[in-house]
Amino acid sequence: MEIGQALTNMIKSELGSKVFSTGSQGFHGCGKITVEGVRYQASCQAVLVGSKDDPSMSLLASLEEISAALAGLVVDGLQARRFSTGRTGFRADGKAQAAGQRFQASVQAVRL
């Protein structure tokens, strides 16, 4: 299995809605994945743009819709990277659209 497919599987199985400590609303998921014998700590999130400043906003996107948007981010933008901790892995980030709403999204896998 390649890293993109492993991340997509993690997104589909671990993603859930969340109210972040900042007050923003969105989706978050994390878990461990193994690709070709290498273990990674993987995480994904999608934060509804504007929800921090407007607590009356509600999530319209379903888990399936946001999962598909995050999977698209993985396909289009996943890049190898060295993180500030010195660890290596992969990351994709950018804007995602689901149910007419805009999300600031990221997906990453850090080698353990």
mmCIF file of C-alpha atoms in Angstrom:
data_model
loop_
_atom_site.group_PDB
_atom_site.id
_atom_site.type_symbol
_atom_site.label_atom_id
_atom_site.label_comp_id
_atom_site.label_asym_id
_atom_site.label_seq_id
_atom_site.Cartn_x
_atom_site.Cartn_y
_atom_site.Cartn_z
ATOM 1 C CA MET A 1 0.000 0.000 0.000
ATOM 2 C CA GLU A 2 1.296 3.468 -0.800
ATOM 3 C CA ILE A 3 1.232 6.450 1.585
ATOM 4 C CA GLY A 4 -1.609 8.273 -0.191
ATOM 5 C CA GLN A 5 -3.915 5.257 0.000
ATOM 6 C CA ALA A 6 -3.024 4.638 3.657
ATOM 7 C CA LEU A 7 -3.838 8.271 4.509
ATOM 8 C CA THR A 8 -7.117 8.108 2.594
ATOM 9 C CA ASN A 9 -8.088 4.955 4.518
ATOM 10 C CA MET A 10 -7.230 6.663 7.825
ATOM 11 C CA ILE A 11 -9.339 9.681 6.887
ATOM 12 C CA LYS A 12 -12.345 7.488 6.109
ATOM 13 C CA SER A 13 -12.064 5.486 9.329
ATOM 14 C CA GLU A 14 -10.979 8.119 11.903
ATOM 15 C CA LEU A 15 -12.538 11.440 10.862
ATOM 16 C CA GLY A 16 -15.151 12.980 13.146
ATOM 17 C CA SER A 17 -16.657 16.406 13.824
ATOM 18 C CA LYS A 18 -14.938 18.569 16.429
ATOM 19 C CA VAL A 19 -15.151 21.914 18.175
ATOM 20 C CA PHE A 20 -11.536 23.038 18.503
ATOM 21 C CA SER A 21 -10.175 24.775 21.632
ATOM 22 C CA THR A 22 -10.147 28.063 19.685
ATOM 23 C CA GLY A 23 -13.924 27.833 19.231
ATOM 24 C CA SER A 24 -13.639 26.950 15.543
ATOM 25 C CA GLN A 25 -15.716 24.068 14.205
ATOM 26 C CA GLY A 26 -14.675 21.376 11.805
ATOM 27 C CA PHE A 27 -13.427 17.822 11.519
ATOM 28 C CA HIS A 28 -10.405 15.989 12.918
ATOM 29 C CA GLY A 29 -8.964 12.489 12.821
ATOM 30 C CA CYS A 30 -5.719 10.755 13.786
ATOM 31 C CA GLY A 31 -4.216 7.309 13.929
ATOM 32 C CA LYS A 32 -1.163 5.222 13.199
ATOM 33 C CA ILE A 33 -0.554 3.787 9.737
ATOM 34 C CA THR A 34 2.076 1.422 8.353
ATOM 35 C CA VAL A 35 3.390 1.661 4.796
ATOM 36 C CA GLU A 36 5.995 -0.798 3.541
ATOM 37 C CA GLY A 37 7.000 -1.646 7.118
ATOM 38 C CA VAL A 38 7.388 2.004 8.177
ATOM 39 C CA ARG A 39 5.072 3.349 10.904
ATOM 40 C CA TYR A 40 3.644 6.855 10.815
ATOM 41 C CA GLN A 41 1.535 8.990 13.128
ATOM 42 C CA ALA A 42 -1.126 10.391 10.793
ATOM 43 C CA SER A 43 -3.600 13.201 11.321
ATOM 44 C CA CYS A 44 -6.061 15.252 9.349
ATOM 45 C CA GLN A 45 -8.217 18.264 10.031
ATOM 46 C CA ALA A 46 -10.592 20.587 8.255
ATOM 47 C CA VAL A 47 -11.550 23.838 10.002
ATOM 48 C CA LEU A 48 -14.651 25.679 8.811
ATOM 49 C CA VAL A 49 -13.473 29.125 7.671
ATOM 50 C CA GLY A 50 -15.138 31.854 9.745
ATOM 51 C CA SER A 51 -16.536 29.584 12.460
ATOM 52 C CA LYS A 52 -14.248 30.977 15.166
ATOM 53 C CA ASP A 53 -15.693 34.466 14.781
ATOM 54 C CA ASP A 54 -19.288 33.310 14.215
ATOM 55 C CA PRO A 55 -20.330 30.621 16.698
ATOM 56 C CA SER A 56 -23.788 30.471 15.107
ATOM 57 C CA MET A 57 -22.269 28.816 12.007
ATOM 58 C CA SER A 58 -23.016 25.132 11.702
ATOM 59 C CA LEU A 59 -21.337 22.339 9.800
ATOM 60 C CA LEU A 60 -23.324 21.464 6.697
ATOM 61 C CA ALA A 61 -20.799 19.005 5.256
ATOM 62 C CA SER A 62 -21.281 15.328 5.986
ATOM 63 C CA LEU A 63 -18.392 13.078 6.998
ATOM 64 C CA GLU A 64 -18.495 11.520 3.525
ATOM 65 C CA GLU A 65 -18.260 14.909 1.795
ATOM 66 C CA ILE A 66 -15.367 16.193 3.887
ATOM 67 C CA SER A 67 -13.595 12.820 3.665
ATOM 68 C CA ALA A 68 -13.759 13.056 -0.125
ATOM 69 C CA ALA A 69 -12.424 16.636 -0.024
ATOM 70 C CA LEU A 70 -9.502 15.620 2.214
ATOM 71 C CA ALA A 71 -8.767 12.595 0.029
ATOM 72 C CA GLY A 72 -8.626 14.976 -2.952
ATOM 73 C CA LEU A 73 -6.123 17.114 -1.058
ATOM 74 C CA VAL A 74 -3.951 14.017 -0.552
ATOM 75 C CA VAL A 75 -4.114 13.118 -4.251
ATOM 76 C CA ASP A 76 -3.392 16.665 -5.449
ATOM 77 C CA GLY A 77 -0.857 17.947 -2.953
ATOM 78 C CA LEU A 78 0.865 15.308 -0.822
ATOM 79 C CA GLN A 79 4.595 16.034 -0.617
ATOM 80 C CA ALA A 80 7.525 14.549 1.247
ATOM 81 C CA ARG A 81 8.726 16.846 3.995
ATOM 82 C CA ARG A 82 11.106 17.285 6.914
ATOM 83 C CA PHE A 83 9.198 18.678 9.908
ATOM 84 C CA SER A 84 10.581 21.205 12.406
ATOM 85 C CA THR A 85 11.168 18.327 14.852
ATOM 86 C CA GLY A 86 13.648 16.821 12.384
ATOM 87 C CA ARG A 87 11.328 13.901 11.625
ATOM 88 C CA THR A 88 10.377 13.105 8.046
ATOM 89 C CA GLY A 89 7.027 12.314 6.512
ATOM 90 C CA PHE A 90 4.382 13.703 4.206
ATOM 91 C CA ARG A 91 2.005 16.680 4.277
ATOM 92 C CA ALA A 92 -0.701 18.286 2.190
ATOM 93 C CA ASP A 93 -2.595 21.436 3.088
ATOM 94 C CA GLY A 94 -4.860 23.982 1.492
ATOM 95 C CA LYS A 95 -8.482 24.978 1.104
ATOM 96 C CA ALA A 96 -11.183 22.352 0.697
ATOM 97 C CA GLN A 97 -14.835 22.743 -0.295
ATOM 98 C CA ALA A 98 -17.712 20.607 0.950
ATOM 99 C CA ALA A 99 -21.462 21.298 1.015
ATOM 100 C CA GLY A 100 -20.849 24.864 -0.148
ATOM 101 C CA GLN A 101 -18.566 25.613 2.800
ATOM 102 C CA ARG A 102 -14.833 26.410 2.769
ATOM 103 C CA PHE A 103 -12.407 24.655 5.076
ATOM 104 C CA GLN A 104 -8.739 25.181 5.866
ATOM 105 C CA ALA A 105 -7.498 21.606 5.653
ATOM 106 C CA SER A 106 -4.362 19.579 6.275
ATOM 107 C CA VAL A 107 -3.304 15.951 6.204
ATOM 108 C CA GLN A 108 0.039 14.676 7.423
ATOM 109 C CA ALA A 109 1.958 11.539 8.274
ATOM 110 C CA VAL A 110 5.070 11.782 10.475
ATOM 111 C CA ARG A 111 7.488 8.862 10.501
ATOM 112 C CA LEU A 112 7.853 7.303 13.948
#
